[in-house]
Coordinates of C-alpha atoms in Angstrom, one line a residue:
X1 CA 3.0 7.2 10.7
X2 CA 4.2 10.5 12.2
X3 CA 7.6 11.0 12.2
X4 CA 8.9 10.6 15.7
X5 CA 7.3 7.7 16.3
X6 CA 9.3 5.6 13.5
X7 CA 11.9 4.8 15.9
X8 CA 10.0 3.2 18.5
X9 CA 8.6 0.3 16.2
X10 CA 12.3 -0.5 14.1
X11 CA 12.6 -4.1 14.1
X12 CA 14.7 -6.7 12.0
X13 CA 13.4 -6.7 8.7
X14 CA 15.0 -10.4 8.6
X15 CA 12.8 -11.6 11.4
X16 CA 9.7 -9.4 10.6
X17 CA 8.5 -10.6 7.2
X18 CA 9.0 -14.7 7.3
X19 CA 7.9 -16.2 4.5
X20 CA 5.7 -13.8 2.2
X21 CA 4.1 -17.5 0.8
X22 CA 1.3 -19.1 -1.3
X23 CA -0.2 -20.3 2.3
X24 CA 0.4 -17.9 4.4
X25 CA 1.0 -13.7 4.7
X26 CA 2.5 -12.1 7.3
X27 CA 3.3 -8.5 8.6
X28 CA 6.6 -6.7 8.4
X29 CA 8.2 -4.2 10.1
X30 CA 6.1 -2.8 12.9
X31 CA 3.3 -5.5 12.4
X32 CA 6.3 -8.1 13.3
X33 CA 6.2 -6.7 16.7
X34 CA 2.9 -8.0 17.6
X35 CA 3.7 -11.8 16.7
X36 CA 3.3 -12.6 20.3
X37 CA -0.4 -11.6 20.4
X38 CA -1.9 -13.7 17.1
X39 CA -5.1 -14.8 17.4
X40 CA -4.9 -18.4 16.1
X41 CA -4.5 -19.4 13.1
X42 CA -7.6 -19.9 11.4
X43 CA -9.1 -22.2 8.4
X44 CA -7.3 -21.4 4.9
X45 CA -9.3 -19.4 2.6
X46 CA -10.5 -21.5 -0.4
X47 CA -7.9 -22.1 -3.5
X48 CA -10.2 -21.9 -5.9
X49 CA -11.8 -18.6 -7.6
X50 CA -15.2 -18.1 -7.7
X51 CA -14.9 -17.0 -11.5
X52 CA -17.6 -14.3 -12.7
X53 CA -17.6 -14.3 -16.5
X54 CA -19.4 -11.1 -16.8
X55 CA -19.5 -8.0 -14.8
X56 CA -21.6 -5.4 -14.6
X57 CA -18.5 -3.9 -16.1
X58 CA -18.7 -6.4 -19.2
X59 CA -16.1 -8.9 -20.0
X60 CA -14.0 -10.1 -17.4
X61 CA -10.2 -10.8 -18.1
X62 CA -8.9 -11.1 -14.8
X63 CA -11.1 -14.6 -14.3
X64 CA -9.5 -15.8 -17.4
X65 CA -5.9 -14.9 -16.8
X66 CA -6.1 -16.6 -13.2
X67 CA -7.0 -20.0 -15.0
X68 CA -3.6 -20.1 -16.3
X69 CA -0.7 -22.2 -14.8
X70 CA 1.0 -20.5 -11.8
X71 CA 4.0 -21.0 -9.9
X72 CA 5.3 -19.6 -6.5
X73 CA 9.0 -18.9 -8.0
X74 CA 8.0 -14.9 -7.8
X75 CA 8.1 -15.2 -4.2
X76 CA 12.0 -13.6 -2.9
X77 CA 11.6 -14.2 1.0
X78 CA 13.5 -11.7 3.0
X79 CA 15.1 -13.9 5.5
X80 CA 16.2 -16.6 2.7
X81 CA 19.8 -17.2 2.8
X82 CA 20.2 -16.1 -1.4
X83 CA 17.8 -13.2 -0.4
X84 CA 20.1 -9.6 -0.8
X85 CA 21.2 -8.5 2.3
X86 CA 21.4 -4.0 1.7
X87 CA 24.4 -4.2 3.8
X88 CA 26.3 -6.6 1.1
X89 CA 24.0 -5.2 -2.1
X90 CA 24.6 -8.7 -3.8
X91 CA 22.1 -7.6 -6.5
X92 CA 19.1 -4.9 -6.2
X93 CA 17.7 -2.9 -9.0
X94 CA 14.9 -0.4 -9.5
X95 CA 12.1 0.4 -12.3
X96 CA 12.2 3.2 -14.4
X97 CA 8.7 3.6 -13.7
X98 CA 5.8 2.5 -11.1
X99 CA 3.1 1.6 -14.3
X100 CA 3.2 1.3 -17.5
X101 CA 0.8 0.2 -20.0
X102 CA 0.6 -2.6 -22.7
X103 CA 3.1 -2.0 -25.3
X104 CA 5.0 0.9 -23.2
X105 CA 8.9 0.1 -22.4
X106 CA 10.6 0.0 -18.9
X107 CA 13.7 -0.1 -17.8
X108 CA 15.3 -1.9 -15.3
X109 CA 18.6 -0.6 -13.8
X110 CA 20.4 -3.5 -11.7
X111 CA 23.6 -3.6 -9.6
X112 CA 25.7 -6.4 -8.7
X113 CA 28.3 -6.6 -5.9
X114 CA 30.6 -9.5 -7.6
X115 CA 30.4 -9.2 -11.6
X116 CA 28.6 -12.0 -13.3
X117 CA 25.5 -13.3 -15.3
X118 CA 22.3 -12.4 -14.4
X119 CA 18.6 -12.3 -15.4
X120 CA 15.2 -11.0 -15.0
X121 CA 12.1 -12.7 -14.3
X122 CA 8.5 -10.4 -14.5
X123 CA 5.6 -12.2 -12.4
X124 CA 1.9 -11.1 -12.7
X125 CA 0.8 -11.6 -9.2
X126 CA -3.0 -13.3 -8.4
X127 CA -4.5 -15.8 -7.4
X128 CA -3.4 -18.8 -9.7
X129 CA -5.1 -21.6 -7.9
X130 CA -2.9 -21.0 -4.4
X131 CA 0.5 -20.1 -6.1
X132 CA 0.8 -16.5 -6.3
X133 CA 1.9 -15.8 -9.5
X134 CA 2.6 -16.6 -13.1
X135 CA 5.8 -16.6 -14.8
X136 CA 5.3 -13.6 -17.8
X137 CA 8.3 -13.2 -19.4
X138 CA 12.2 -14.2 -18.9
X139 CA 14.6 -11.7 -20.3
X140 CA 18.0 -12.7 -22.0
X141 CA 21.1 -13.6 -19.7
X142 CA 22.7 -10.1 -18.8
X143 CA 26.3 -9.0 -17.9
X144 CA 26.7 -7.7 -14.2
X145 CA 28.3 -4.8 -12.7
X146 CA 28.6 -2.9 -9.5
X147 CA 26.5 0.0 -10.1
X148 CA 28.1 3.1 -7.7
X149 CA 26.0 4.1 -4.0
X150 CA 25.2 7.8 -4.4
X151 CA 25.8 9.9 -1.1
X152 CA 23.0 11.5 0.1
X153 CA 22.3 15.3 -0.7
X154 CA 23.3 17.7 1.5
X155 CA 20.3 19.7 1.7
X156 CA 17.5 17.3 1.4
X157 CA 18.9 14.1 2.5
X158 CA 17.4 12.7 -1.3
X159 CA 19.3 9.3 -2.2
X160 CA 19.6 9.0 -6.4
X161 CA 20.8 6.3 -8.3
X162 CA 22.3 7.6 -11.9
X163 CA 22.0 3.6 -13.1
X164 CA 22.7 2.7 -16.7
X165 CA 19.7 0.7 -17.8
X166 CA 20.0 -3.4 -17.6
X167 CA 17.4 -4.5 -19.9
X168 CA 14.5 -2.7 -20.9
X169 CA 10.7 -4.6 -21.8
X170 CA 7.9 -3.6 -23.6
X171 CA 5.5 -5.1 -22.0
X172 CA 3.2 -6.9 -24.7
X173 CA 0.3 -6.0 -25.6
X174 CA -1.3 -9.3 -24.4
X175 CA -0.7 -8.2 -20.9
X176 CA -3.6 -7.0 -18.5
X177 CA -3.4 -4.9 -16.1
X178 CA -1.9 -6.0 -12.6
X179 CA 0.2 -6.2 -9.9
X180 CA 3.6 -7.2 -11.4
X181 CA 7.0 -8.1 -9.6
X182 CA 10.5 -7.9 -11.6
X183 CA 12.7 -10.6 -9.8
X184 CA 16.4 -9.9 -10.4
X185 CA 18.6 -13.4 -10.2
X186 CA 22.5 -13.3 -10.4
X187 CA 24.4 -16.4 -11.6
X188 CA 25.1 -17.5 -7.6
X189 CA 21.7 -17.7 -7.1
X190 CA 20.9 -14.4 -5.5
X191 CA 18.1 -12.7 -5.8
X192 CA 15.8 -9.3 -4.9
X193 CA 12.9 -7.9 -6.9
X194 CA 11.1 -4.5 -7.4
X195 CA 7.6 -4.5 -8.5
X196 CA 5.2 -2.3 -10.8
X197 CA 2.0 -1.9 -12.6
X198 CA 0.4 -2.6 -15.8
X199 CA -2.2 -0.5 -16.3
X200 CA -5.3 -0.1 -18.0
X201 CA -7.0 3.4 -17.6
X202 CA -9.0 3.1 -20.4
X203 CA -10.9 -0.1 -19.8
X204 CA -13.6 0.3 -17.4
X205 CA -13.9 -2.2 -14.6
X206 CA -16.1 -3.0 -11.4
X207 CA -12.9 -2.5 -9.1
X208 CA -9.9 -0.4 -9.4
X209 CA -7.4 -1.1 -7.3
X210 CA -4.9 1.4 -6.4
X211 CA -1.3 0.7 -4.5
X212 CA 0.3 3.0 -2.7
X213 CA 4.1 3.4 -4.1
X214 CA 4.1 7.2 -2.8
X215 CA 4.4 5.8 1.2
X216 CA 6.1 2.7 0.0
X217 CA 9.3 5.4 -1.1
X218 CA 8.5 7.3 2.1
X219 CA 9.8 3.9 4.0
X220 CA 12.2 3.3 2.1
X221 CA 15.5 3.1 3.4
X222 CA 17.6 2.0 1.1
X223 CA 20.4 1.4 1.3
X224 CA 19.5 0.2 4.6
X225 CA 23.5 -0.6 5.4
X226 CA 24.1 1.3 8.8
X227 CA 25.7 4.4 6.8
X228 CA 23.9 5.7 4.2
X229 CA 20.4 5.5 3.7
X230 CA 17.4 7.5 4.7
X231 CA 13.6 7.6 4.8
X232 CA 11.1 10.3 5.4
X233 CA 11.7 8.8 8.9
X234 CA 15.1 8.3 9.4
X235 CA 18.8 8.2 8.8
X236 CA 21.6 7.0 10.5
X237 CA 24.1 9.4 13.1
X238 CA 27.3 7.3 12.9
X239 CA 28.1 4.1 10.8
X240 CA 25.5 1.2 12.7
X241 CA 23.6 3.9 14.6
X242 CA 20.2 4.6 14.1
X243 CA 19.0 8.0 14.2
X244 CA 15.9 9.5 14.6
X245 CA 13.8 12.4 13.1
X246 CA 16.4 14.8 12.8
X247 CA 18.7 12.7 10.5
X248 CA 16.0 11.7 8.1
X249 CA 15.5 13.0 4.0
X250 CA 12.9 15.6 3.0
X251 CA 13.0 14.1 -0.5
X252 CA 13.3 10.3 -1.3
X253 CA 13.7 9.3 -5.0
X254 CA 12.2 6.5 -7.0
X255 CA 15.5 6.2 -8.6
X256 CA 16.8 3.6 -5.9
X257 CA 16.1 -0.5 -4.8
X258 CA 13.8 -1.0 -2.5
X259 CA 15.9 -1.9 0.7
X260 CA 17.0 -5.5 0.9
X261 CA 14.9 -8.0 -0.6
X262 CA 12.9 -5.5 -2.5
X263 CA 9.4 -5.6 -1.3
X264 CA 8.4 -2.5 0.1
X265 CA 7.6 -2.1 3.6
X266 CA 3.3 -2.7 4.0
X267 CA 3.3 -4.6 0.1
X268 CA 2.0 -7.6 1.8
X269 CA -1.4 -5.7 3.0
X270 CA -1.6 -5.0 -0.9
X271 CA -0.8 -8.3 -2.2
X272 CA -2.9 -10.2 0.3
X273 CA -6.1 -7.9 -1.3
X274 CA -4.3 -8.5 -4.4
X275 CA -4.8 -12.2 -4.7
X276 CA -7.6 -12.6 -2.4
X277 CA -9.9 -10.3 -5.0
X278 CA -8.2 -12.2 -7.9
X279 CA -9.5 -15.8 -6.1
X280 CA -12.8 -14.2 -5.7
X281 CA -12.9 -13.7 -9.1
X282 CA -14.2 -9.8 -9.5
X283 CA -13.2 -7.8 -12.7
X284 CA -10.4 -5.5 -11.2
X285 CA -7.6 -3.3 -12.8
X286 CA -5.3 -2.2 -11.2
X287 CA -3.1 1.7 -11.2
X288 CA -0.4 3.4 -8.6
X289 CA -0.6 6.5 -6.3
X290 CA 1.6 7.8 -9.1
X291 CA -1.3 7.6 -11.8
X292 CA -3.7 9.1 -9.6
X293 CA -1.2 12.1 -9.0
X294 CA -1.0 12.2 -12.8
X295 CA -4.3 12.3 -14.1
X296 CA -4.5 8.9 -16.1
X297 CA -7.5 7.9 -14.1
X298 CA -10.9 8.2 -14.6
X299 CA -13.1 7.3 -11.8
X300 CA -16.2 7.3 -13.6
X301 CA -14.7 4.0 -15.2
X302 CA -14.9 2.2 -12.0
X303 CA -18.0 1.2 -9.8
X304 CA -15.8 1.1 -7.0
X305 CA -11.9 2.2 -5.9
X306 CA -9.8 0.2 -3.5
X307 CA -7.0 1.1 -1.5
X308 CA -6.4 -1.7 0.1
X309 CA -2.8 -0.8 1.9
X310 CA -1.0 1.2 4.1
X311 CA -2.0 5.0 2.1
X312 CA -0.2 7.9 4.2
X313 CA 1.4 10.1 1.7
X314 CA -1.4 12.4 -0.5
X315 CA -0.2 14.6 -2.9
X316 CA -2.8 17.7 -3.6
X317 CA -3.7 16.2 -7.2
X318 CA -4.1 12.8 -5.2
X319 CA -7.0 13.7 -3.4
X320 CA -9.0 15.5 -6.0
X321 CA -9.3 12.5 -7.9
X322 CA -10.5 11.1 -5.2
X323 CA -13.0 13.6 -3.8
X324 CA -13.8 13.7 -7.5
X325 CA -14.4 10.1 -7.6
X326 CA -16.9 10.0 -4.6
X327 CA -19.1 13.2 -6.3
X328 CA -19.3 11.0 -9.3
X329 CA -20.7 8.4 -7.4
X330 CA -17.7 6.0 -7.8
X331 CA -17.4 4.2 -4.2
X332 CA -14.5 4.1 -2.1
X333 CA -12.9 1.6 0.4
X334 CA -10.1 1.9 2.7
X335 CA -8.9 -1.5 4.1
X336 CA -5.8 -0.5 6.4
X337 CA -5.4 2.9 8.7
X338 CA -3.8 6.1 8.5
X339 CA -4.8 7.5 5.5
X340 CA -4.1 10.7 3.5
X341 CA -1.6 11.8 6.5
X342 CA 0.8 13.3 5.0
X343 CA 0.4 16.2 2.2
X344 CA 3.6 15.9 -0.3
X345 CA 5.1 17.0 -3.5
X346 CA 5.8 15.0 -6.6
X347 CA 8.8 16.6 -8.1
X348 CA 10.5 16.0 -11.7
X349 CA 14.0 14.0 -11.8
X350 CA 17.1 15.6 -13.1
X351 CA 16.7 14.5 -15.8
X352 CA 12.7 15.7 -16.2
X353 CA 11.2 12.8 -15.8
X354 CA 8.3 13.8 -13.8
X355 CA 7.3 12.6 -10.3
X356 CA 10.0 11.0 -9.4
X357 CA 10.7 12.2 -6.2
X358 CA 8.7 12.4 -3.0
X359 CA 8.4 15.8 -1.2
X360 CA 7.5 16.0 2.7
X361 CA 9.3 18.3 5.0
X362 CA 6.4 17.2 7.6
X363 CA 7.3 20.0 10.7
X364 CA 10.3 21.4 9.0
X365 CA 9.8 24.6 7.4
X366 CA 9.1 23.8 3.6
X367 CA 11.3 25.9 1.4
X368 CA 9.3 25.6 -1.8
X369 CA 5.7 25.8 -0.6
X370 CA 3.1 25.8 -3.8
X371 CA -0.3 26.9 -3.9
X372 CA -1.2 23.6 -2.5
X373 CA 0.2 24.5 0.5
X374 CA 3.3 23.6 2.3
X375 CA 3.7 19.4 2.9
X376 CA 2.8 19.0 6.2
X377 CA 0.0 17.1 7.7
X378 CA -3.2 17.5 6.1
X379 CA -4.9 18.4 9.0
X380 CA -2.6 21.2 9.7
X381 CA -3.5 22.9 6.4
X382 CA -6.0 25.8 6.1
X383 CA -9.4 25.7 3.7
X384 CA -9.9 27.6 1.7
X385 CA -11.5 29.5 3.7
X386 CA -8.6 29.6 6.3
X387 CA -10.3 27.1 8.6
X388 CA -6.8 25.3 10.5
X389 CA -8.1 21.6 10.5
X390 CA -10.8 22.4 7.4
X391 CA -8.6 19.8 5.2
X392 CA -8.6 16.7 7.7
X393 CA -8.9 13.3 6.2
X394 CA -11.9 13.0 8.5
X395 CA -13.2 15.3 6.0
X396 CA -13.7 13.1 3.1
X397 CA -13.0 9.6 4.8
X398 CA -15.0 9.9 8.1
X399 CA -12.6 8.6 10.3
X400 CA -8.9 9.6 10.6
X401 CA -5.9 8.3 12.1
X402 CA -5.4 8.5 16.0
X403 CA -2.6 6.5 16.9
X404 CA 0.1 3.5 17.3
X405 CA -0.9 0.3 19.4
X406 CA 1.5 -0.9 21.6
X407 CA 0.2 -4.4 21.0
X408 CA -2.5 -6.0 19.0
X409 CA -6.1 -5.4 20.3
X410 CA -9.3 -7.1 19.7
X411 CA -11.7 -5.3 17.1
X412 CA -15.4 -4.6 19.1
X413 CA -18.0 -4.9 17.1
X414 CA -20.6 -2.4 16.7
X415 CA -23.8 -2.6 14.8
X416 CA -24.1 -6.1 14.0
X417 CA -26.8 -5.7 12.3
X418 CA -26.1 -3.5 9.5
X419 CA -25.6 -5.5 6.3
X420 CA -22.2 -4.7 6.7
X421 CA -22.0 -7.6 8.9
X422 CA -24.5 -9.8 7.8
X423 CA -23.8 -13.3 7.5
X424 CA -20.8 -12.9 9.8
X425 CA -22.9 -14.2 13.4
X426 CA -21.2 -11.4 15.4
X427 CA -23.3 -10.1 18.0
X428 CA -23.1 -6.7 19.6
X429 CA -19.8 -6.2 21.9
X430 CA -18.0 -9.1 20.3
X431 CA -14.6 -9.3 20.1
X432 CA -12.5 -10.3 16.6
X433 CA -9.4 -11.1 18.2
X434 CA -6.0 -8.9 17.0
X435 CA -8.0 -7.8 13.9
X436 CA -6.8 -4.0 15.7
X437 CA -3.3 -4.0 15.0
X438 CA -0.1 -1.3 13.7
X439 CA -2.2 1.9 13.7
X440 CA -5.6 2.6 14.1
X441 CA -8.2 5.0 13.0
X442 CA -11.3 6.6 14.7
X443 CA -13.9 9.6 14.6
X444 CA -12.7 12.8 16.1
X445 CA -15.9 14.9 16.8
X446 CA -13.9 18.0 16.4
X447 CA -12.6 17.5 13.3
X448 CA -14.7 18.0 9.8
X449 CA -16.7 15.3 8.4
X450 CA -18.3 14.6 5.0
X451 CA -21.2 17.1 4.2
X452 CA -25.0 15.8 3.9
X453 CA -23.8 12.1 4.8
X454 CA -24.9 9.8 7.2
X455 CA -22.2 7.8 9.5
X456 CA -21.7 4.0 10.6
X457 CA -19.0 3.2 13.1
X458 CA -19.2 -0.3 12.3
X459 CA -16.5 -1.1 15.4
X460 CA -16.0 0.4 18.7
X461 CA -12.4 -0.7 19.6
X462 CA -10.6 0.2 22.6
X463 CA -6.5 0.2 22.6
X464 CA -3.0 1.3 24.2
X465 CA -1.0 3.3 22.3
X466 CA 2.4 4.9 23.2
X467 CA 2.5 8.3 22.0
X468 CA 6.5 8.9 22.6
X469 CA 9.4 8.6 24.4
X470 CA 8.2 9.1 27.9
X471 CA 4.3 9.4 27.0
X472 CA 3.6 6.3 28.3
X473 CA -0.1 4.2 27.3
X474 CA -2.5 6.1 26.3
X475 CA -6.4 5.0 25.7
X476 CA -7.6 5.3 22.7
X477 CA -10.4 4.0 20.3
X478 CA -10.4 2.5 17.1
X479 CA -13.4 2.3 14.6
X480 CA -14.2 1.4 11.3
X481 CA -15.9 3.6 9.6
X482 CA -18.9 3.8 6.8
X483 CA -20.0 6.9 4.5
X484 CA -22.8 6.8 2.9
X485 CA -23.7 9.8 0.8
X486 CA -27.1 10.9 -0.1
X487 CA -26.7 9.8 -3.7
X488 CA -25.7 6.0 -2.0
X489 CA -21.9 6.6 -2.4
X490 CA -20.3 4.5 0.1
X491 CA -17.2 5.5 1.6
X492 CA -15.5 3.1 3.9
X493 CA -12.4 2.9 6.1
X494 CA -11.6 -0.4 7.9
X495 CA -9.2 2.0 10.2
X496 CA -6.5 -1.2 11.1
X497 CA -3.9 -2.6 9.5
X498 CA -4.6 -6.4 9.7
X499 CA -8.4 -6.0 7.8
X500 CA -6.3 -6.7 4.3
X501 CA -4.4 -9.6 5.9
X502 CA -7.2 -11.2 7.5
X503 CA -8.5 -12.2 3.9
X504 CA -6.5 -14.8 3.4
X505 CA -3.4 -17.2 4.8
X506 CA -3.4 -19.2 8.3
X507 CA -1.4 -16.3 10.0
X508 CA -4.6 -13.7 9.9
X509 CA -7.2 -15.5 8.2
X510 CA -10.6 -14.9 9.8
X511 CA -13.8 -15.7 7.5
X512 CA -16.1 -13.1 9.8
X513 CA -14.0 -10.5 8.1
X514 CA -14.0 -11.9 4.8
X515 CA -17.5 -11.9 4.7
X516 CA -18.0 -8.4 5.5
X517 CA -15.4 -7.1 3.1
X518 CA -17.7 -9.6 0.7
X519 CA -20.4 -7.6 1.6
X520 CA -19.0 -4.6 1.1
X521 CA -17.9 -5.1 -2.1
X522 CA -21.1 -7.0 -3.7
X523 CA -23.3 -3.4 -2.1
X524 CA -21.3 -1.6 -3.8
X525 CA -21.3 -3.7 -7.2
X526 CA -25.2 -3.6 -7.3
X527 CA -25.9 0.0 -6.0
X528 CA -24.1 0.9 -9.3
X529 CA -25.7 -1.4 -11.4
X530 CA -28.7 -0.4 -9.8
X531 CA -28.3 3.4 -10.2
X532 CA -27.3 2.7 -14.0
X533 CA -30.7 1.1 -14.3
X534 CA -32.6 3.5 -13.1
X535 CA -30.9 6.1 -15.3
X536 CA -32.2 4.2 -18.6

């Protein structure tokens, strides 16, 4: 989201998020604004997985490890009375890393206000016939502590915990790879979490699915007290006032909570892919914005990437794995908006630890601009061949961002029949109701596009946005968009954050859009297996 808009969509994280349940998923922050404008609630999805036992990947674990017995004790709802509250800090902790694989440690560093017993819980999050989870592993019962609130740096505004480690796990080598949520209980029944990865790089799968952790620090606020904290957004002016652009960080550290209850801002567009690709039973694994930035993956081990959330902050190393991935042939799918945004930095800790800390001085002059360019928006940097624009998301995703709604808006179907859409009934011109929602994305004819490909704009969608203080509504049209490459490489973009929500739970639940994001995903399983036969 562009920086001076944060402000205008603040809302109480309390009342936002609800219940983040087995039945039901609903939006936080922004999203929370539009609860007015729901389309009703529709059937549940079906509990049970439709398992596939083999893949055109091979074996498939993740069927397996869903038959197990679940629970829904992962769950830490924000507006739960025992749910931390930043502004007390009754107990909060953060991961010394976002993934780790089997038989790797990491750490967990964990505060609490009032000393006393406490004791970590690590959920694998799924399917799980309805419940969420599944209870991994319970550490031993741990002694307490307040753990100090750093000040924020004077220069960049970066927030760094200096934490002694609680408890560190190696994760067994038993575990697959998956979403995974450490829940973090004190003796009086408090509790927050902070999740992370297992990963797998070297185990090819149909699906890899990868979350975003690089914008879920860029919203981060912790600690969100009315003092101290700050985001890529914003900071405070004055103890309980709310300020805007100009008080905000240029670095944010992974070395802190997330703010109150722990999930980050947007995980529920992740978790509701999460489980509703678990119940559907494909072989996934699962990596971080973090491992892409790193080099651990891979594409050619994956028929297909994912990125099923809310993706605005690309580092330069980022997107060549992914513009890497799609001249391999691996597909792509975007199922929110607002994508590759932001260009940043991934900078070391103090202590070395690499890629720790989030870089993005946005339209503030960047002091320590690489070769890479300085991190601004992408679509501000020059190509290389000093085109201004020539390195637009448009460019590899065929769509790009294009603005804020002011309320929900109906998503106008275009090309119904493209097998995008089969099986769905919708007719030209018809109307999924609030399926537009947050931020939108849509084609900009004067901005680049992917070379040699042919384009479907699947919707046609229009909206209101408010563009700033005093802007007013603006028009505006959303689309979701479709790549497909001459090779068959699909690139698609749903361009809205609801798509990931409507999958599944009674809040969003729509089977028109389940069945096209079914579609989507079984064209690109057997175009793969297809072009692998061929190839024989």
């Amino acid at each position: 989201m562009p920086g001076g808009l944060f402000q205008m969509f603040v809302v109480s994280r309390r009342k936002a998020m609800g219940t983040f349940g087995a039945g039901a998923v609903v939006a936080t922050g922004i999203g929370a604004a539009y609860a007015y404008q729901e389309a009703p609630a529709g059937p549940p999805p079906p509990s049970s997985p439709t398992v596939r036992k083999a893949t055109a990947a091979g074996a498939n674990p993740v069927a397996s490890e869903n038959a197990n017995e679940g629970t829904a004790d992962w769950e830490v709802p924000p507006g739960a009375r025992l749910s931390t509250k930043d502004r007390v800090g009754q107990i909060h902790g953060y991961a010394s890393t976002t993934s780790v694989a089997p038989g790797e440690p990491i750490a967990f560093h964990v505060s609490v206000r009032n000393p006393q017993p406490f004791h970590i819980a690590v959920y694998r999050l799924g399917h799980y016939d309805g419940a969420g989870g599944r209870l991994m592993t319970t550490g031993p019962q741990l002694t307490g502590s307040r753990q100090p609130t750093p000040v924020p740096h004077p220069g960049t505004g970066a927030i760094v915990c200096d934490w002694r480690p609680s408890w560190t796990l190696r994760v067994p080598t038993t575990w697959i790879s998956g979403v995974y949520l450490a829940v973090f209980q004190a003796e009086d029944g408090h509790r927050s979490c902070t999740p992370f990865v297992v990963r797998e790089p070297d185990r090819a799968a149909d699906l890899l699915v990868v979350l975003p952790f690089t914008t879920y620090q860029a919203y981060n606020q912790w600690p969100l007290d009315g003092r101290t904290g700050k985001n890529l957004y914003r900071g405070y002016t004055a103890p309980g006032v709310a300020g805007d652009s100009a008080h905000r960080a240029f670095e944010v550290s992974f070395d802190r909570p997330y703010s109150d209850h722990g999930l980050p801002r947007w995980a529920e567009l992740d978790l509701a892919f999460t489980r509703w690709v678990e119940a559907d039973g494909h072989d996934v694994t699962y990596a971080t914005s973090l491992d892409l930035h790193e080099g651990r993956i891979d594409p050619e081990h994956y028929t297909a990437m994912i990125f099923p959330g809310h993706d605005e902050y690309w580092s330069k190393s980022m997107r060549d794995v992914l513009e890497k991935a799609v001249a391999a042939g691996t597909h792509i799918a975007f199922l929110a908006a607002n994508n590759i945004y932001f260009h940043i930095r991934l900078a070391a800790a103090a202590d070395g630890t690499p890629a720790r800390t989030v870089v993005c001085y946005k339209q503030a002059t960047d002091p320590a601009a690489d070769a890479s360019g300085p991190t601004e928006r992408w679509r501000d940097l020059e190509d290389e061949h000093g085109r201004k624009c020539g390195r637009a998301e448009q460019g590899v995703l065929g769509v790009q961002y294009n603005g804020i709604l002011s309320a929900p808006a109906p998503l106008v179907v275009r090309e119904p029949d493209h097998w995008f859409w089969e099986g769905t009934g919708l007719k030209d011109g018809e109307e999924i109701p609030g399926l537009v929602a947050v931020e939108a994305d849509g084609y900009d004819d004067k901005m680049p596009s992917p070379k040699g490909a042919a384009r479907t704009l699947l919707s046609q969608s229009p909206y209101r946005t408010k563009s700033g203080k005093g802007a007013g509504h603006r028009r505006r049209i959303q689309n979701t968009g479709l790549i497909e490459h001459k090779d068959g490489t699909l690139v698609f973009v749903a361009g809205t954050f609801h798509w990931p929500l409507a999958l599944r739970g009674r809040a969003h639940y729509d089977p028109r859009v389940e069945r096209a994001t079914r579609n989507l995903i079984e064209r690109m399983l057997t175009s793969r297996a297809q072009a692998g036969a061929e190839s024989v």
